[in-house]
Tab-separated table of C-alpha atoms in Angstrom:
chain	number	residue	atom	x	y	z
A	188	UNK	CA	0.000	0.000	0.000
A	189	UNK	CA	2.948	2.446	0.791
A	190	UNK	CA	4.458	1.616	-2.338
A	191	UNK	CA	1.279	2.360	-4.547
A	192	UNK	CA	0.734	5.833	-2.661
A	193	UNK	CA	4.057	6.745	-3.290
A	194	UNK	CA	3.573	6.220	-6.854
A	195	UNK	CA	0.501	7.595	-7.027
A	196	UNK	CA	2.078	10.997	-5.360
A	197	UNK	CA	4.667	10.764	-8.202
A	198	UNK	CA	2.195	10.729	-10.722
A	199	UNK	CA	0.543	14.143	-9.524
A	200	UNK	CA	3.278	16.001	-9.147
A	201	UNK	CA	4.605	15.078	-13.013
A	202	UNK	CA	1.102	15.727	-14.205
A	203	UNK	CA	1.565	18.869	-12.416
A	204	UNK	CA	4.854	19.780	-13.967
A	205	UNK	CA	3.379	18.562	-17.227
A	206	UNK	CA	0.647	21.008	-16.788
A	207	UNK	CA	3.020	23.942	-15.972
A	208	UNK	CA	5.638	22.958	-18.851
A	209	UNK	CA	2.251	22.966	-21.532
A	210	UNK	CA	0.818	26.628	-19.975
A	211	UNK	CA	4.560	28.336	-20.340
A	212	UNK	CA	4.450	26.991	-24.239
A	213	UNK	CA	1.256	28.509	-24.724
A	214	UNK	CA	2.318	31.389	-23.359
A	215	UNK	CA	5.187	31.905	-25.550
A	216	UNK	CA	3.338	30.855	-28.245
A	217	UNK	CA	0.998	33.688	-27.847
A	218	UNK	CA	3.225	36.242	-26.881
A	219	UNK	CA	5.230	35.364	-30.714
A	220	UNK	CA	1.578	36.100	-32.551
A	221	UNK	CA	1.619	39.634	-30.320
A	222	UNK	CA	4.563	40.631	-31.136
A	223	UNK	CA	4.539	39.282	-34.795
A	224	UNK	CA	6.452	36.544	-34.563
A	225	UNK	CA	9.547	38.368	-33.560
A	226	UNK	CA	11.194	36.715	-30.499
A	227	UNK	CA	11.788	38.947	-27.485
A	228	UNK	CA	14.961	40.013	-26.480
A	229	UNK	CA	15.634	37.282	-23.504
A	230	UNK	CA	14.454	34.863	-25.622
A	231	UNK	CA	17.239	32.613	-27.189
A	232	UNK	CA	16.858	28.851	-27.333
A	233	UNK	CA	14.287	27.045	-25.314
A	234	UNK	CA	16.670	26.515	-22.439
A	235	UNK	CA	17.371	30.469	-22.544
A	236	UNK	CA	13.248	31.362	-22.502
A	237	UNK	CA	12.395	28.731	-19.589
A	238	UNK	CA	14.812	31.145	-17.320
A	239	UNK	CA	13.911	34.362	-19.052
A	240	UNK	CA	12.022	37.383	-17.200
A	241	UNK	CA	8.755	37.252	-18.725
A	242	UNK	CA	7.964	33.424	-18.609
A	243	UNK	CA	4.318	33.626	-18.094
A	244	UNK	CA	0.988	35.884	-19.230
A	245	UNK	CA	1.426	39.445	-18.328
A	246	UNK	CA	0.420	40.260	-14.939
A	247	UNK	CA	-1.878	42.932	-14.172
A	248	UNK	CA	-0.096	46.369	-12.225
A	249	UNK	CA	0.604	45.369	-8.729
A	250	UNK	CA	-2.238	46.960	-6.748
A	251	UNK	CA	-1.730	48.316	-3.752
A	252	UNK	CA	-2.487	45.878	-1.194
A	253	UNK	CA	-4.907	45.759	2.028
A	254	UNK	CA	-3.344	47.277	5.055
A	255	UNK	CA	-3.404	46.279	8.708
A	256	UNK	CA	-2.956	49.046	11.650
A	257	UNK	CA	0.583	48.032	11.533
A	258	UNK	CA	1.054	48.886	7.803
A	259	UNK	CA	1.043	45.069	7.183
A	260	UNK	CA	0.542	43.169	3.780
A	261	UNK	CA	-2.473	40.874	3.655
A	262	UNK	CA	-3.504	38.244	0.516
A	263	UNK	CA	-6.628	37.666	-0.785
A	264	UNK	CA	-6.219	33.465	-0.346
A	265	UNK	CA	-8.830	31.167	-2.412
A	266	UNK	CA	-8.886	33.978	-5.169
A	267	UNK	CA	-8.541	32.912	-8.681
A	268	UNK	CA	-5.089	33.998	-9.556
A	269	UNK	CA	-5.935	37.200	-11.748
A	270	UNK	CA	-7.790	38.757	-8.654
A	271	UNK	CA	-4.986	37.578	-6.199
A	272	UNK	CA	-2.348	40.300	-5.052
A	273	UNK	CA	1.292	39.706	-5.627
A	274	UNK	CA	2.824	41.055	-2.729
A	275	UNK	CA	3.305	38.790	0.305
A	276	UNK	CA	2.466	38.285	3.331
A	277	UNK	CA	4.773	39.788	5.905
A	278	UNK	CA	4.381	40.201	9.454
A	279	UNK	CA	6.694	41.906	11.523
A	280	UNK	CA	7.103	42.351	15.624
A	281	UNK	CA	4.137	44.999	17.433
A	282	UNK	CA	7.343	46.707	19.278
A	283	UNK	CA	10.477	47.095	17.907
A	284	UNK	CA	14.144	45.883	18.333
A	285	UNK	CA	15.513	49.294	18.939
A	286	UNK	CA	13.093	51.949	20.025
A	287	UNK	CA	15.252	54.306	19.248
A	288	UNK	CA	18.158	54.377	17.060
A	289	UNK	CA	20.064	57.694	15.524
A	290	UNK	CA	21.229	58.156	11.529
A	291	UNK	CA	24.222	58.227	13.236
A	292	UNK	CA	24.005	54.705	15.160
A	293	UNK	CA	22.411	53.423	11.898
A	294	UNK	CA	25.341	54.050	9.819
A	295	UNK	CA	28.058	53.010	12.373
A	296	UNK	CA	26.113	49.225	13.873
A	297	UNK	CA	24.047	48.835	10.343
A	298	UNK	CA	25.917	49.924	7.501
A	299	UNK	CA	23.292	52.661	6.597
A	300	UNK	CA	25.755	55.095	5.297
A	301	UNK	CA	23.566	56.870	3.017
A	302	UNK	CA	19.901	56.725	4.696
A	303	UNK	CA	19.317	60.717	5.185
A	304	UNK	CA	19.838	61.139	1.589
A	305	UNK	CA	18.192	57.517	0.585
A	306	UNK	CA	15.088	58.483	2.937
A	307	UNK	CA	15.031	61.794	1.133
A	308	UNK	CA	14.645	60.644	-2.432
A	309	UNK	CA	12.291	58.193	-1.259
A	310	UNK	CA	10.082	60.875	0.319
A	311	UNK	CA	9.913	62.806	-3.337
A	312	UNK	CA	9.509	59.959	-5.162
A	313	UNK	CA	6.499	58.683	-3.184
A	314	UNK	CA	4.718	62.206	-3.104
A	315	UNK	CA	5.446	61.891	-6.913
A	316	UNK	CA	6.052	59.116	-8.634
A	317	UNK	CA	5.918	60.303	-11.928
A	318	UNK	CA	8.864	62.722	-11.427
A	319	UNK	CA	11.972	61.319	-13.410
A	320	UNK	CA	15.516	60.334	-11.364
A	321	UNK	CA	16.853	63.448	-12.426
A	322	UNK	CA	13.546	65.305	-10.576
A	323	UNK	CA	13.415	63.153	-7.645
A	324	UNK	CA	17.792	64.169	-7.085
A	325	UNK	CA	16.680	67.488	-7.169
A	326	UNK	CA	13.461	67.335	-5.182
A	327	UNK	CA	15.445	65.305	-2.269
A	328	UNK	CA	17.688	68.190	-2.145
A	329	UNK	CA	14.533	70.509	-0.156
A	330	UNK	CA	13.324	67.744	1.780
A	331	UNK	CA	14.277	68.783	5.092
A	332	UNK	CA	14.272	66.083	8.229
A	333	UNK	CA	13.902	67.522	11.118
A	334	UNK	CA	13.653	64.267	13.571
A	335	UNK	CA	16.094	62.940	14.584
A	336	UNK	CA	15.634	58.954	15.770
A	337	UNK	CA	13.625	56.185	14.097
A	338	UNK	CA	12.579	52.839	15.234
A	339	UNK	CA	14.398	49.647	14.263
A	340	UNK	CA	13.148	45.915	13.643
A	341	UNK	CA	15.290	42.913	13.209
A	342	UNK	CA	13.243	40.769	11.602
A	343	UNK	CA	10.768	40.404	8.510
A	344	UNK	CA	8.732	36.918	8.382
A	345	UNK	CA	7.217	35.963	5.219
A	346	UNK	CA	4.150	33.796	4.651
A	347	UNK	CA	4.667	31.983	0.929
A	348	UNK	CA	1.824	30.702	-0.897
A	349	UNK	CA	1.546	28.600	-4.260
A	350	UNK	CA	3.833	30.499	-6.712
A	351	UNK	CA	2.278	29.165	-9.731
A	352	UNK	CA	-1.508	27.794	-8.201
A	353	UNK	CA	-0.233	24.005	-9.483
A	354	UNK	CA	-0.864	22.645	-5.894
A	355	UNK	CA	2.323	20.648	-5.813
A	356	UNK	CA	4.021	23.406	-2.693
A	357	UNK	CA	2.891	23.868	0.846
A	358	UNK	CA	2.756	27.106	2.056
A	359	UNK	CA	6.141	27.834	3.129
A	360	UNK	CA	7.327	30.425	5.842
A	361	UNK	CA	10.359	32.333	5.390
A	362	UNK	CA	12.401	34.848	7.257
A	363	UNK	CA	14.716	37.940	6.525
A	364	UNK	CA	17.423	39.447	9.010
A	365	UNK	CA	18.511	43.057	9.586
A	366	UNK	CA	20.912	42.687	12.526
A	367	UNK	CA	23.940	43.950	13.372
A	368	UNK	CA	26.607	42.974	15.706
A	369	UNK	CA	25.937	42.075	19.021
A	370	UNK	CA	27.380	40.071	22.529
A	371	UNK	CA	25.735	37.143	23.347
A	372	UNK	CA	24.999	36.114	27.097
A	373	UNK	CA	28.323	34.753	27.441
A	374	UNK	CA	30.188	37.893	26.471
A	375	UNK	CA	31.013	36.396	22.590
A	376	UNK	CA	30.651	38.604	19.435
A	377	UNK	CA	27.534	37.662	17.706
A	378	UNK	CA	28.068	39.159	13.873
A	379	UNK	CA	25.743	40.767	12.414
A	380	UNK	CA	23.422	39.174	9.520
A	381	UNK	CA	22.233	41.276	6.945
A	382	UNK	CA	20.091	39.106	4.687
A	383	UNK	CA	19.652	39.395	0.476
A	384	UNK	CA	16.232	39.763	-0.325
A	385	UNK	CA	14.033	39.525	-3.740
A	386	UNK	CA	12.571	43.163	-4.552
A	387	UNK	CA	9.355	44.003	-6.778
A	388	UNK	CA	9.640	47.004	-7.728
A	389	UNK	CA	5.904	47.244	-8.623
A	390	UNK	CA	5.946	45.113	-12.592
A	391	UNK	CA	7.132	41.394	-11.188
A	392	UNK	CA	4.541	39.020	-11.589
A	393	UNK	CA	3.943	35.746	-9.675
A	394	UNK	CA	6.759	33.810	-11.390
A	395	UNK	CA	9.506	34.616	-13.514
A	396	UNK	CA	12.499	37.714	-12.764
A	397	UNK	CA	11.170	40.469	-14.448
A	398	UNK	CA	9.998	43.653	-12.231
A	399	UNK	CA	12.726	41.832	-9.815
A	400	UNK	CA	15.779	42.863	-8.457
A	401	UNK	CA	18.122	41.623	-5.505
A	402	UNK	CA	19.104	43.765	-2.671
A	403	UNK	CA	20.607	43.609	0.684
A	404	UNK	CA	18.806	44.184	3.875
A	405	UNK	CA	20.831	46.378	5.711
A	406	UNK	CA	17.591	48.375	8.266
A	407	UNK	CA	13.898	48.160	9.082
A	408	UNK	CA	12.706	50.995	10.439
A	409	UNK	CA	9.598	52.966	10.704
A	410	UNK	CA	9.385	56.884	11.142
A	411	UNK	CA	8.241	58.735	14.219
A	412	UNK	CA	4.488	59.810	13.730
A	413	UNK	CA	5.084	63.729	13.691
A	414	UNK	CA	7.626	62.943	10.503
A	415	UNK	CA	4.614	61.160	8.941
A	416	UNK	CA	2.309	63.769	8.887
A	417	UNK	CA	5.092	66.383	8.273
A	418	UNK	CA	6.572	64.670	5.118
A	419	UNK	CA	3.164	63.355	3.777
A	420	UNK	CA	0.835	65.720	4.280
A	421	UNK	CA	-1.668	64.542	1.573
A	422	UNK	CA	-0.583	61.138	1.035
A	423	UNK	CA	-1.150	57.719	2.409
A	424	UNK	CA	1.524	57.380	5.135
A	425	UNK	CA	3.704	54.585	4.335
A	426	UNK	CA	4.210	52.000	6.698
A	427	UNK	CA	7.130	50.139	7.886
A	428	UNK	CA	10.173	51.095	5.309
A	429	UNK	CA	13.746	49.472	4.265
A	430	UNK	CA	16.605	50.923	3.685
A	431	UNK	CA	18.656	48.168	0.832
A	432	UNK	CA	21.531	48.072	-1.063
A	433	UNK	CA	20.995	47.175	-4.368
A	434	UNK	CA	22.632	44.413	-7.081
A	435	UNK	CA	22.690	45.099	-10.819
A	436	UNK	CA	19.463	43.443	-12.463
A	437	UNK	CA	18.130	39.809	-13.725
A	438	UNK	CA	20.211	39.409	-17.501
A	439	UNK	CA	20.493	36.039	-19.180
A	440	UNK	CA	21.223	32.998	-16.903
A	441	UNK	CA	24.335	30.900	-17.765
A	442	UNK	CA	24.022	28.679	-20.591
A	443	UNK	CA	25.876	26.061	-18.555
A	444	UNK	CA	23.686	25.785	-14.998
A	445	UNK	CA	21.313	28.131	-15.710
A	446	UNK	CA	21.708	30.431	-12.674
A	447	UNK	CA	21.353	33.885	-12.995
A	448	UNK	CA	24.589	36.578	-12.011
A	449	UNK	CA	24.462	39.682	-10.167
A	450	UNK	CA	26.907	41.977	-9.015
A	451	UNK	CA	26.589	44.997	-6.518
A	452	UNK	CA	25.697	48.316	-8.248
A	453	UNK	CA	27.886	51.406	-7.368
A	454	UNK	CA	27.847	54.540	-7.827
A	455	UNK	CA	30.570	56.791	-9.886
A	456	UNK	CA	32.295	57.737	-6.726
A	457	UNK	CA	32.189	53.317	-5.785
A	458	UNK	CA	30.084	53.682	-3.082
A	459	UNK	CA	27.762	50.859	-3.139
A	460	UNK	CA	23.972	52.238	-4.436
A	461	UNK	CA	21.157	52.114	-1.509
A	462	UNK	CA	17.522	53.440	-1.724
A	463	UNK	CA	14.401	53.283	0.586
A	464	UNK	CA	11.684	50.883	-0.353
A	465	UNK	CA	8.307	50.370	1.205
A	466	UNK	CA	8.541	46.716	3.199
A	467	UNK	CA	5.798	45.372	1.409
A	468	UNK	CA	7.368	46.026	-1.597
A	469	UNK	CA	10.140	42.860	-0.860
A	470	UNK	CA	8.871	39.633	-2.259
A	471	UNK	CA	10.988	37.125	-0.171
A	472	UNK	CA	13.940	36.328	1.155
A	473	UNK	CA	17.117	35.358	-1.551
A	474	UNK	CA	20.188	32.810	-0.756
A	475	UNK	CA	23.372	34.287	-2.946
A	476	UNK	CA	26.270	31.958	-4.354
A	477	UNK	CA	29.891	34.073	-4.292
A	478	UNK	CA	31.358	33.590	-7.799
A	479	UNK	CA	34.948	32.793	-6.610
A	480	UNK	CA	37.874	31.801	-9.617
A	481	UNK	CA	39.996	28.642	-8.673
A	482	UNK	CA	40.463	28.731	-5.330
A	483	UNK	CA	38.080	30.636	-2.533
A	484	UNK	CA	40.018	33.413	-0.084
A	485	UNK	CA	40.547	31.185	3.313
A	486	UNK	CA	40.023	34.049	5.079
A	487	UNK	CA	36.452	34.016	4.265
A	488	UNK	CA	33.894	32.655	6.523
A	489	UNK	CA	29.592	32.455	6.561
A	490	UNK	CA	29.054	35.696	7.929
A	491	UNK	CA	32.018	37.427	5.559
A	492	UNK	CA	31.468	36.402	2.362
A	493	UNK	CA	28.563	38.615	1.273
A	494	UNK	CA	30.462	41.674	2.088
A	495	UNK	CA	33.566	40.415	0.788
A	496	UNK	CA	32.518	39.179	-2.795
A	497	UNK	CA	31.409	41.437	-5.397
A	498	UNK	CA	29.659	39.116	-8.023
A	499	UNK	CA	27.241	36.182	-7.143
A	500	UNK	CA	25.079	33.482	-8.432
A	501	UNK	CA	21.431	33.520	-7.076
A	502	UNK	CA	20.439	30.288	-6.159
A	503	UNK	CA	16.913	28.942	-6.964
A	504	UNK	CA	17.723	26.000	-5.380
A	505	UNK	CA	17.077	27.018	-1.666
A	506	UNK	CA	13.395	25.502	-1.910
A	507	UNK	CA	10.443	25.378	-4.212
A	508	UNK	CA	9.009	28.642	-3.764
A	509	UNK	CA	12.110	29.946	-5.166
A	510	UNK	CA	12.517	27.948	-8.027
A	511	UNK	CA	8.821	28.433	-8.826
A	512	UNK	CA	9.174	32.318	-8.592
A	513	UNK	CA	13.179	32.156	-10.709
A	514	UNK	CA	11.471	30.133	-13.285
């Protein structure tokens, strides 16, 4: 009897895959007859398409989702998939880790070197978001703030369901981590973990890497009340924000393994490029591969080699959900 149910849960989950392999040929097929046959520019061979960005249908504009009091993301669940939202789930402490933390403090314990200036163009861009880059530099350059402290949170838990409704993956919980350096109870150094994360910046879809981008998690904060209604006077107040440092975007994966490469994006000057971004805009957490040549650096250890490498390989391999969203 176990044998036959074994079997029997083999056969699902291929008809499954079966079922998703036949909807993403359909797809391209009628994206080809949109476009007039021409193939799009990720598409090369069929290995090439099954890892390019736009793998399925095009997804409706992210709306902007339901909010709790806490500024929380909630999903629509038992929703055919076109009324579904995209962003996730994510639920984050009532209080927070630090109650009150400095730009200063923030700088020196999280690496948030650039978050007056980061916060600023954020606080343009979300009063306007048609204004251009060029229009949100200038803009940030009158945005005053005159507070001081924010609040900090060291943790971002993610609830992720189906990523392609094929009912082959459980809902799976994940976790990011914003958290610097710290003693444990035995007087050790604790280092700090500042987790890479996958980032919609308001196009991705339920599967495939366009609208995506990677960044590091390097704060979680949320502004004092009085700067609310100060800088967003006639606006939605946004909730909890993150302050990331960005990777250059999705290209073509490797013809060999198929993984896609990144590599952190600086600015002339080499500084490594942050911006603010709403929490709810960040999709899930993202495990990152160090390209290394030969040999890897000895000195190099778990909690070192994000901040020592400069290129990496994303890995969809971590679990389903990420495979599912990759490809």
């Amino acid at each position: 009897m176990t044998t036959w149910l074994e079997r029997r849960e083999k056969i699902s989950r291929h008809e499954a895959y079966v079922e998703w392999r036949l909807r993403r040929i359909t797809v391209d097929q009628e994206r080809l007859v949109c476009d007039g046959g021409a193939p799009s520019p990720t598409m090369g061979s069929e290995s090439e398409s099954s890892h390019s960005g736009s793998t399925e249908s095009p997804m409706e504009p992210a709306r902007a989702p339901h909010l709790t009091s806490a500024g929380l993301t909630l999903q629509h669940r038992g929703l055919p998939r076109a009324q579904r939202s995209i962003w996730t789930r994510i639920k984050i402490t009532k209080w927070p880790s630090i109650k009150v933390l400095s730009f200063e403090a923030a700088a020196e314990r999280y690496g948030a070197l650039y978050l007056r200036d980061a916060l600023a163009r954020f606080v343009v861009q979300y009063r306007n978001p048609g204004l251009s880059a060029a229009e949100v530099e200038q803009g940030s350059l009158a945005v005053s703030l005159r507070f001081r402290k924010i609040q900090a949170f060291h943790k971002l838990k993610f609830s992720l369901d189906d990523a392609q409704d094929l009912g082959i993956m459980d809902n799976t919980q994940d976790v990011a981590h914003a958290r610097p350096e710290r003693k444990d109870k035995q007087g050790r150094t604790v280092p700090g973990r500042f987790d890479t994360v996958l980032v919609n910046d308001g196009t991705g879809g339920f599967s495939g890497v366009q609208g995506y981008h990677v960044a590091q998690l390097r704060l979680v904060f949320k502004l004092p009340k009085a700067a609310c209604e100060e800088l967003f006077p006639d606006v939605l107040v946004p909730g909890h924000l993150a302050y990331i440092e960005r990777f250059t975007p999705f290209t073509a994966p490797d013809p060999v393994h198929g993984l896609y490469k990144v590599t952190r994006r600086r600015d002339a000057a080499g500084a490594r490029l942050a911006t603010v971004v709403e929490v709810r805009s960040i999709r899930r957490s993202c495990h990152l591969l160090p390209v290394t040549g030969a040999s890897v650096p000895r000195e190099w250890t778990s909690s070192t080699a994000l901040e020592s490498s400069e290129s990496f390989w994303v890995n969809p391999f971590s679990d389903l959900h990420m495979y599912m969203t990759l490809f």
